[in-house]
Amino acid sequence: MNLIKSLPLLISILSTTFLITFSNAATFDITNRCAYTVWAAAKPGGGRRLDSGQSWRINVAPGTVQARIWGRTKCNFDGNGRGQCETGDCNGQLECQGYGRAPNTLAEFALNQPNNLDFVDISLVDGFNIPMEFSPTTGVCRNLRCTAPINSQCPNELRAPGGCNNPCTVFHTNQYCCTNGPGSCGPTPLSRFFKERCPDAYSYPQDDRTSLFTCPAGTNYRVVFCP
């Protein structure tokens, strides 16, 4: 095949592929309505400082799984994007490459899964640090919210600087972490502390029945800190 003659065709194919990929990407609008600064984090996506009232938009590719968005508090970064946060810290990086350190409230999602669905949830399995809303901006599916004053009501044994730990983080046992596989654990008094305050959120790792929700693939979303 003559490369020069084929170049327009190759450009056309690549451009079409790019447009299809981009058009199928899900948009996430992340907004800070807290009275304080939040350093938003996303995996994939990186990180961004959001002063009160500021927003950050990311596009996430179709087929992405095990993704999450969270907020970090009381951070201090240098000009190279290195530093530390009191909650949600991701290996001392402004631009997160991995998950954050507990406690942190999580918006979790997997896009374009079987039956052309997205799977979405708010999780407190890594604890709680910031009130959160996770909701669609397109499509018809459930608005998820966790806005209870969990930090101020946190049981003494779960208290942490800037947040409230999940019991799995504190005790590391199957009772709380479900490490022995499906059906090996259930609700506990400490997990019910979270569930009673945020009924839509995961309170322990196998809390799927009341905490995992679906949206049509192609839905766009918003995540709001302190809605």
Short mmCIF file of N, CA, C and O in Angstrom, two decimals, residues 76-165:
data_model
loop_
_atom_site.label_atom_id
_atom_site.label_comp_id
_atom_site.label_asym_id
_atom_site.label_seq_id
_atom_site.Cartn_x
_atom_site.Cartn_y
_atom_site.Cartn_z
N ASN A 76 -1.16 20.84 51.75
CA ASN A 76 -0.09 21.82 51.54
C ASN A 76 0.87 21.26 50.50
O ASN A 76 1.56 20.27 50.77
N PHE A 77 0.89 21.87 49.28
CA PHE A 77 1.73 21.38 48.20
C PHE A 77 2.74 22.45 47.80
O PHE A 77 2.45 23.65 47.84
N ASP A 78 3.92 22.00 47.37
CA ASP A 78 4.91 22.95 46.88
C ASP A 78 4.71 23.18 45.38
O ASP A 78 3.75 22.69 44.77
N GLY A 79 5.62 23.93 44.76
CA GLY A 79 5.49 24.27 43.35
C GLY A 79 5.60 23.09 42.43
O GLY A 79 5.23 23.17 41.25
N ASN A 80 6.12 21.98 42.93
CA ASN A 80 6.23 20.76 42.13
C ASN A 80 5.07 19.80 42.35
O ASN A 80 5.10 18.67 41.85
N GLY A 81 4.06 20.26 43.10
CA GLY A 81 2.90 19.40 43.34
C GLY A 81 3.16 18.30 44.33
O GLY A 81 2.47 17.27 44.32
N ARG A 82 4.13 18.49 45.21
CA ARG A 82 4.43 17.52 46.27
C ARG A 82 4.05 18.11 47.61
O ARG A 82 4.27 19.29 47.88
N GLY A 83 3.46 17.29 48.48
CA GLY A 83 3.05 17.77 49.79
C GLY A 83 2.33 16.70 50.57
O GLY A 83 2.62 15.52 50.43
N GLN A 84 1.33 17.13 51.33
CA GLN A 84 0.60 16.18 52.17
C GLN A 84 -0.78 16.75 52.50
O GLN A 84 -0.96 17.97 52.56
N CYS A 85 -1.74 15.85 52.70
CA CYS A 85 -3.10 16.23 53.10
C CYS A 85 -3.47 15.50 54.38
O CYS A 85 -3.03 14.37 54.61
N GLU A 86 -4.32 16.13 55.17
CA GLU A 86 -4.76 15.48 56.41
C GLU A 86 -5.66 14.29 56.10
O GLU A 86 -5.55 13.24 56.74
N THR A 87 -6.56 14.43 55.13
CA THR A 87 -7.41 13.31 54.72
C THR A 87 -7.34 13.15 53.20
O THR A 87 -7.19 14.12 52.46
N GLY A 88 -7.44 11.90 52.75
CA GLY A 88 -7.50 11.61 51.32
C GLY A 88 -6.18 11.69 50.59
O GLY A 88 -6.16 11.62 49.36
N ASP A 89 -5.09 11.82 51.29
CA ASP A 89 -3.78 11.99 50.67
C ASP A 89 -3.45 10.83 49.72
O ASP A 89 -3.71 9.67 50.03
N CYS A 90 -2.88 11.17 48.56
CA CYS A 90 -2.51 10.12 47.58
C CYS A 90 -1.01 10.16 47.36
O CYS A 90 -0.52 10.76 46.39
N ASN A 91 -0.28 9.57 48.27
CA ASN A 91 1.18 9.47 48.18
C ASN A 91 1.85 10.83 48.04
O ASN A 91 2.88 10.97 47.35
N GLY A 92 1.25 11.85 48.67
CA GLY A 92 1.88 13.17 48.68
C GLY A 92 1.86 13.89 47.35
O GLY A 92 2.65 14.81 47.14
N GLN A 93 0.96 13.53 46.45
CA GLN A 93 0.91 14.13 45.12
C GLN A 93 -0.35 14.98 44.95
O GLN A 93 -1.44 14.57 45.35
N LEU A 94 -0.20 16.14 44.32
CA LEU A 94 -1.37 16.93 43.93
C LEU A 94 -2.15 16.20 42.85
O LEU A 94 -3.37 16.10 42.90
N GLU A 95 -1.42 15.70 41.84
CA GLU A 95 -2.03 14.95 40.74
C GLU A 95 -2.02 13.47 41.09
O GLU A 95 -1.02 12.78 40.90
N CYS A 96 -3.12 12.99 41.62
CA CYS A 96 -3.18 11.62 42.13
C CYS A 96 -2.99 10.59 41.01
O CYS A 96 -3.63 10.69 39.96
N GLN A 97 -2.15 9.62 41.27
CA GLN A 97 -1.96 8.48 40.38
C GLN A 97 -2.59 7.22 40.95
O GLN A 97 -2.81 6.25 40.22
N GLY A 98 -2.85 7.22 42.25
CA GLY A 98 -3.46 6.08 42.92
C GLY A 98 -4.59 6.55 43.81
O GLY A 98 -5.02 7.71 43.75
N TYR A 99 -5.09 5.65 44.64
CA TYR A 99 -6.20 5.97 45.54
C TYR A 99 -5.72 6.78 46.75
O TYR A 99 -4.53 6.83 47.05
N GLY A 100 -6.69 7.36 47.45
CA GLY A 100 -6.38 8.19 48.59
C GLY A 100 -6.36 7.40 49.90
O GLY A 100 -6.91 6.31 49.99
N ARG A 101 -5.74 7.99 50.91
CA ARG A 101 -5.66 7.37 52.23
C ARG A 101 -6.92 7.65 53.03
O ARG A 101 -7.42 8.76 53.05
N ALA A 102 -7.41 6.62 53.70
CA ALA A 102 -8.59 6.76 54.55
C ALA A 102 -8.27 7.68 55.74
O ALA A 102 -7.12 7.75 56.17
N PRO A 103 -9.34 8.38 56.23
CA PRO A 103 -10.73 8.33 55.80
C PRO A 103 -11.02 9.31 54.66
O PRO A 103 -10.52 10.43 54.65
N ASN A 104 -11.85 8.84 53.71
CA ASN A 104 -12.32 9.73 52.66
C ASN A 104 -13.62 9.20 52.06
O ASN A 104 -13.76 8.01 51.81
N THR A 105 -14.56 10.10 51.85
CA THR A 105 -15.83 9.79 51.21
C THR A 105 -15.58 9.58 49.72
O THR A 105 -14.92 10.40 49.08
N LEU A 106 -16.15 8.51 49.16
CA LEU A 106 -15.83 8.15 47.77
C LEU A 106 -17.07 8.15 46.88
O LEU A 106 -18.12 7.62 47.25
N ALA A 107 -16.91 8.72 45.68
CA ALA A 107 -17.84 8.47 44.58
C ALA A 107 -17.17 7.46 43.67
O ALA A 107 -16.10 7.74 43.12
N GLU A 108 -17.76 6.28 43.53
CA GLU A 108 -17.15 5.19 42.76
C GLU A 108 -18.00 4.89 41.52
O GLU A 108 -19.22 5.02 41.54
N PHE A 109 -17.33 4.46 40.44
CA PHE A 109 -18.09 4.17 39.22
C PHE A 109 -17.33 3.24 38.30
O PHE A 109 -16.10 3.14 38.33
N ALA A 110 -18.11 2.54 37.48
CA ALA A 110 -17.61 1.73 36.37
C ALA A 110 -18.51 2.02 35.18
O ALA A 110 -19.74 1.94 35.29
N LEU A 111 -17.91 2.39 34.06
CA LEU A 111 -18.67 2.89 32.91
C LEU A 111 -18.84 1.84 31.82
O LEU A 111 -17.94 1.02 31.60
N ASN A 112 -20.02 1.88 31.16
CA ASN A 112 -20.29 1.04 30.00
C ASN A 112 -20.07 -0.44 30.30
O ASN A 112 -19.33 -1.14 29.61
N GLN A 113 -20.76 -0.90 31.30
CA GLN A 113 -20.65 -2.29 31.74
C GLN A 113 -21.77 -3.13 31.09
O GLN A 113 -22.52 -2.62 30.26
N PRO A 114 -21.89 -4.43 31.42
CA PRO A 114 -22.90 -5.27 30.77
C PRO A 114 -24.29 -4.65 30.79
O PRO A 114 -24.66 -3.93 31.71
N ASN A 115 -25.06 -4.94 29.75
CA ASN A 115 -26.40 -4.39 29.54
C ASN A 115 -26.37 -2.88 29.32
O ASN A 115 -27.37 -2.20 29.54
N ASN A 116 -25.19 -2.37 28.87
CA ASN A 116 -25.06 -0.95 28.54
C ASN A 116 -25.40 -0.06 29.73
O ASN A 116 -26.13 0.93 29.61
N LEU A 117 -24.85 -0.42 30.90
CA LEU A 117 -25.12 0.30 32.13
C LEU A 117 -23.82 0.82 32.75
O LEU A 117 -22.76 0.21 32.60
N ASP A 118 -23.94 1.94 33.47
CA ASP A 118 -22.89 2.39 34.39
C ASP A 118 -23.26 1.92 35.79
O ASP A 118 -24.44 1.94 36.16
N PHE A 119 -22.28 1.54 36.57
CA PHE A 119 -22.48 1.21 37.98
C PHE A 119 -21.90 2.34 38.83
O PHE A 119 -20.74 2.74 38.63
N VAL A 120 -22.71 2.87 39.74
CA VAL A 120 -22.30 4.04 40.52
C VAL A 120 -22.65 3.83 41.99
O VAL A 120 -23.61 3.15 42.33
N ASP A 121 -21.85 4.45 42.87
CA ASP A 121 -22.16 4.39 44.30
C ASP A 121 -21.38 5.46 45.05
O ASP A 121 -20.39 5.98 44.56
N ILE A 122 -21.88 5.77 46.25
CA ILE A 122 -21.09 6.48 47.25
C ILE A 122 -20.66 5.44 48.27
O ILE A 122 -21.47 4.63 48.72
N SER A 123 -19.38 5.45 48.61
CA SER A 123 -18.86 4.44 49.54
C SER A 123 -18.25 5.10 50.77
O SER A 123 -17.48 6.06 50.67
N LEU A 124 -18.59 4.52 51.92
CA LEU A 124 -17.97 4.89 53.19
C LEU A 124 -17.09 3.74 53.70
O LEU A 124 -16.74 3.72 54.88
N VAL A 125 -16.75 2.81 52.82
CA VAL A 125 -15.88 1.70 53.21
C VAL A 125 -14.47 2.20 53.55
O VAL A 125 -13.75 1.55 54.30
N ASP A 126 -14.10 3.35 53.00
CA ASP A 126 -12.85 4.01 53.40
C ASP A 126 -13.10 5.14 54.40
O ASP A 126 -12.24 6.00 54.60
N GLY A 127 -14.27 5.14 55.01
CA GLY A 127 -14.59 6.17 55.99
C GLY A 127 -15.24 7.39 55.36
O GLY A 127 -15.67 7.37 54.20
N PHE A 128 -15.26 8.48 56.12
CA PHE A 128 -15.96 9.71 55.73
C PHE A 128 -15.09 10.90 56.10
O PHE A 128 -14.52 10.95 57.20
N ASN A 129 -15.00 11.86 55.15
CA ASN A 129 -14.35 13.12 55.51
C ASN A 129 -15.14 14.35 55.08
O ASN A 129 -15.12 15.36 55.78
N ILE A 130 -15.85 14.28 53.94
CA ILE A 130 -16.56 15.44 53.39
C ILE A 130 -17.95 15.00 52.95
O ILE A 130 -18.09 13.98 52.28
N PRO A 131 -19.00 15.78 53.26
CA PRO A 131 -20.33 15.48 52.71
C PRO A 131 -20.29 15.51 51.18
O PRO A 131 -19.56 16.31 50.58
N MET A 132 -21.09 14.65 50.54
CA MET A 132 -20.99 14.48 49.09
C MET A 132 -22.34 14.20 48.45
O MET A 132 -23.19 13.52 49.03
N GLU A 133 -22.50 14.73 47.24
CA GLU A 133 -23.57 14.33 46.33
C GLU A 133 -22.95 13.77 45.07
O GLU A 133 -21.97 14.30 44.55
N PHE A 134 -23.52 12.68 44.56
CA PHE A 134 -23.08 12.05 43.31
C PHE A 134 -24.35 11.81 42.51
O PHE A 134 -25.16 10.95 42.86
N SER A 135 -24.55 12.57 41.43
CA SER A 135 -25.83 12.53 40.74
C SER A 135 -25.65 12.71 39.24
O SER A 135 -24.63 13.23 38.78
N PRO A 136 -26.66 12.29 38.45
CA PRO A 136 -26.57 12.43 37.00
C PRO A 136 -26.91 13.86 36.58
O PRO A 136 -27.74 14.53 37.19
N THR A 137 -26.27 14.31 35.50
CA THR A 137 -26.69 15.57 34.87
C THR A 137 -27.46 15.29 33.59
O THR A 137 -28.12 16.17 33.05
N THR A 138 -27.36 14.05 33.09
CA THR A 138 -28.17 13.59 31.97
C THR A 138 -28.69 12.21 32.33
O THR A 138 -28.14 11.54 33.19
N GLY A 139 -29.74 11.78 31.67
CA GLY A 139 -30.29 10.46 31.99
C GLY A 139 -31.16 10.53 33.24
O GLY A 139 -31.22 11.52 33.95
N VAL A 140 -31.85 9.42 33.48
CA VAL A 140 -32.75 9.34 34.62
C VAL A 140 -32.27 8.22 35.53
O VAL A 140 -32.42 7.04 35.22
N CYS A 141 -31.68 8.58 36.63
CA CYS A 141 -31.25 7.61 37.63
C CYS A 141 -31.12 8.32 38.97
O CYS A 141 -31.34 9.53 39.07
N ARG A 142 -30.76 7.58 39.97
CA ARG A 142 -30.86 8.05 41.34
C ARG A 142 -29.81 9.11 41.69
O ARG A 142 -28.65 9.01 41.30
N ASN A 143 -30.22 10.13 42.44
CA ASN A 143 -29.30 11.08 43.05
C ASN A 143 -28.82 10.50 44.37
O ASN A 143 -29.62 10.19 45.25
N LEU A 144 -27.52 10.36 44.52
CA LEU A 144 -26.94 9.79 45.73
C LEU A 144 -26.37 10.92 46.59
O LEU A 144 -25.66 11.79 46.09
N ARG A 145 -26.68 10.87 47.89
CA ARG A 145 -26.21 11.92 48.79
C ARG A 145 -25.78 11.30 50.12
O ARG A 145 -26.39 10.34 50.60
N CYS A 146 -24.74 11.87 50.69
CA CYS A 146 -24.31 11.51 52.04
C CYS A 146 -23.87 12.82 52.71
O CYS A 146 -22.74 13.28 52.49
N THR A 147 -24.78 13.40 53.47
CA THR A 147 -24.56 14.75 53.99
C THR A 147 -24.73 14.84 55.51
O THR A 147 -24.73 15.94 56.06
N ALA A 148 -24.85 13.71 56.18
CA ALA A 148 -25.04 13.72 57.64
C ALA A 148 -23.77 14.22 58.34
O ALA A 148 -22.67 14.13 57.80
N PRO A 149 -23.91 14.75 59.56
CA PRO A 149 -22.75 15.25 60.32
C PRO A 149 -21.95 14.10 60.94
O PRO A 149 -21.82 13.98 62.17
N ILE A 150 -21.41 13.24 60.09
CA ILE A 150 -20.74 12.02 60.56
C ILE A 150 -19.49 12.35 61.37
O ILE A 150 -19.21 11.70 62.39
N ASN A 151 -18.74 13.34 60.95
CA ASN A 151 -17.50 13.63 61.67
C ASN A 151 -17.76 14.02 63.13
O ASN A 151 -17.06 13.56 64.04
N SER A 152 -18.78 14.83 63.34
CA SER A 152 -19.04 15.28 64.71
C SER A 152 -19.68 14.19 65.56
O SER A 152 -19.57 14.20 66.80
N GLN A 153 -20.35 13.20 64.92
CA GLN A 153 -21.02 12.13 65.65
C GLN A 153 -20.22 10.83 65.67
O GLN A 153 -20.67 9.83 66.21
N CYS A 154 -19.04 10.85 65.11
CA CYS A 154 -18.24 9.63 64.94
C CYS A 154 -17.97 8.94 66.27
O CYS A 154 -17.57 9.59 67.25
N PRO A 155 -18.16 7.61 66.36
CA PRO A 155 -17.81 6.87 67.58
C PRO A 155 -16.33 7.08 67.92
O PRO A 155 -15.48 7.19 67.04
N ASN A 156 -16.04 7.10 69.19
CA ASN A 156 -14.67 7.39 69.64
C ASN A 156 -13.64 6.47 69.01
O ASN A 156 -12.54 6.90 68.64
N GLU A 157 -13.97 5.18 68.87
CA GLU A 157 -12.99 4.23 68.35
C GLU A 157 -12.72 4.40 66.86
O GLU A 157 -11.77 3.82 66.32
N LEU A 158 -13.56 5.20 66.17
CA LEU A 158 -13.38 5.42 64.74
C LEU A 158 -12.87 6.82 64.40
O LEU A 158 -12.59 7.12 63.23
N ARG A 159 -12.72 7.66 65.39
CA ARG A 159 -12.31 9.05 65.13
C ARG A 159 -10.90 9.11 64.55
O ARG A 159 -10.01 8.36 64.95
N ALA A 160 -10.74 10.05 63.60
CA ALA A 160 -9.43 10.29 62.98
C ALA A 160 -9.32 11.78 62.71
O ALA A 160 -10.33 12.48 62.58
N PRO A 161 -8.12 12.32 62.63
CA PRO A 161 -7.97 13.74 62.30
C PRO A 161 -8.66 14.09 60.98
O PRO A 161 -8.36 13.51 59.95
N GLY A 162 -9.65 14.96 61.06
CA GLY A 162 -10.34 15.42 59.86
C GLY A 162 -11.42 14.51 59.34
O GLY A 162 -12.04 14.81 58.31
N GLY A 163 -11.70 13.38 60.01
CA GLY A 163 -12.71 12.48 59.47
C GLY A 163 -13.09 11.38 60.44
O GLY A 163 -12.76 11.40 61.62
N CYS A 164 -13.80 10.38 59.89
CA CYS A 164 -14.30 9.25 60.67
C CYS A 164 -13.97 7.97 59.92
O CYS A 164 -14.41 7.77 58.78
N ASN A 165 -13.17 7.11 60.51
CA ASN A 165 -12.75 5.87 59.86
C ASN A 165 -13.88 4.85 59.79
O ASN A 165 -14.74 4.78 60.67
#
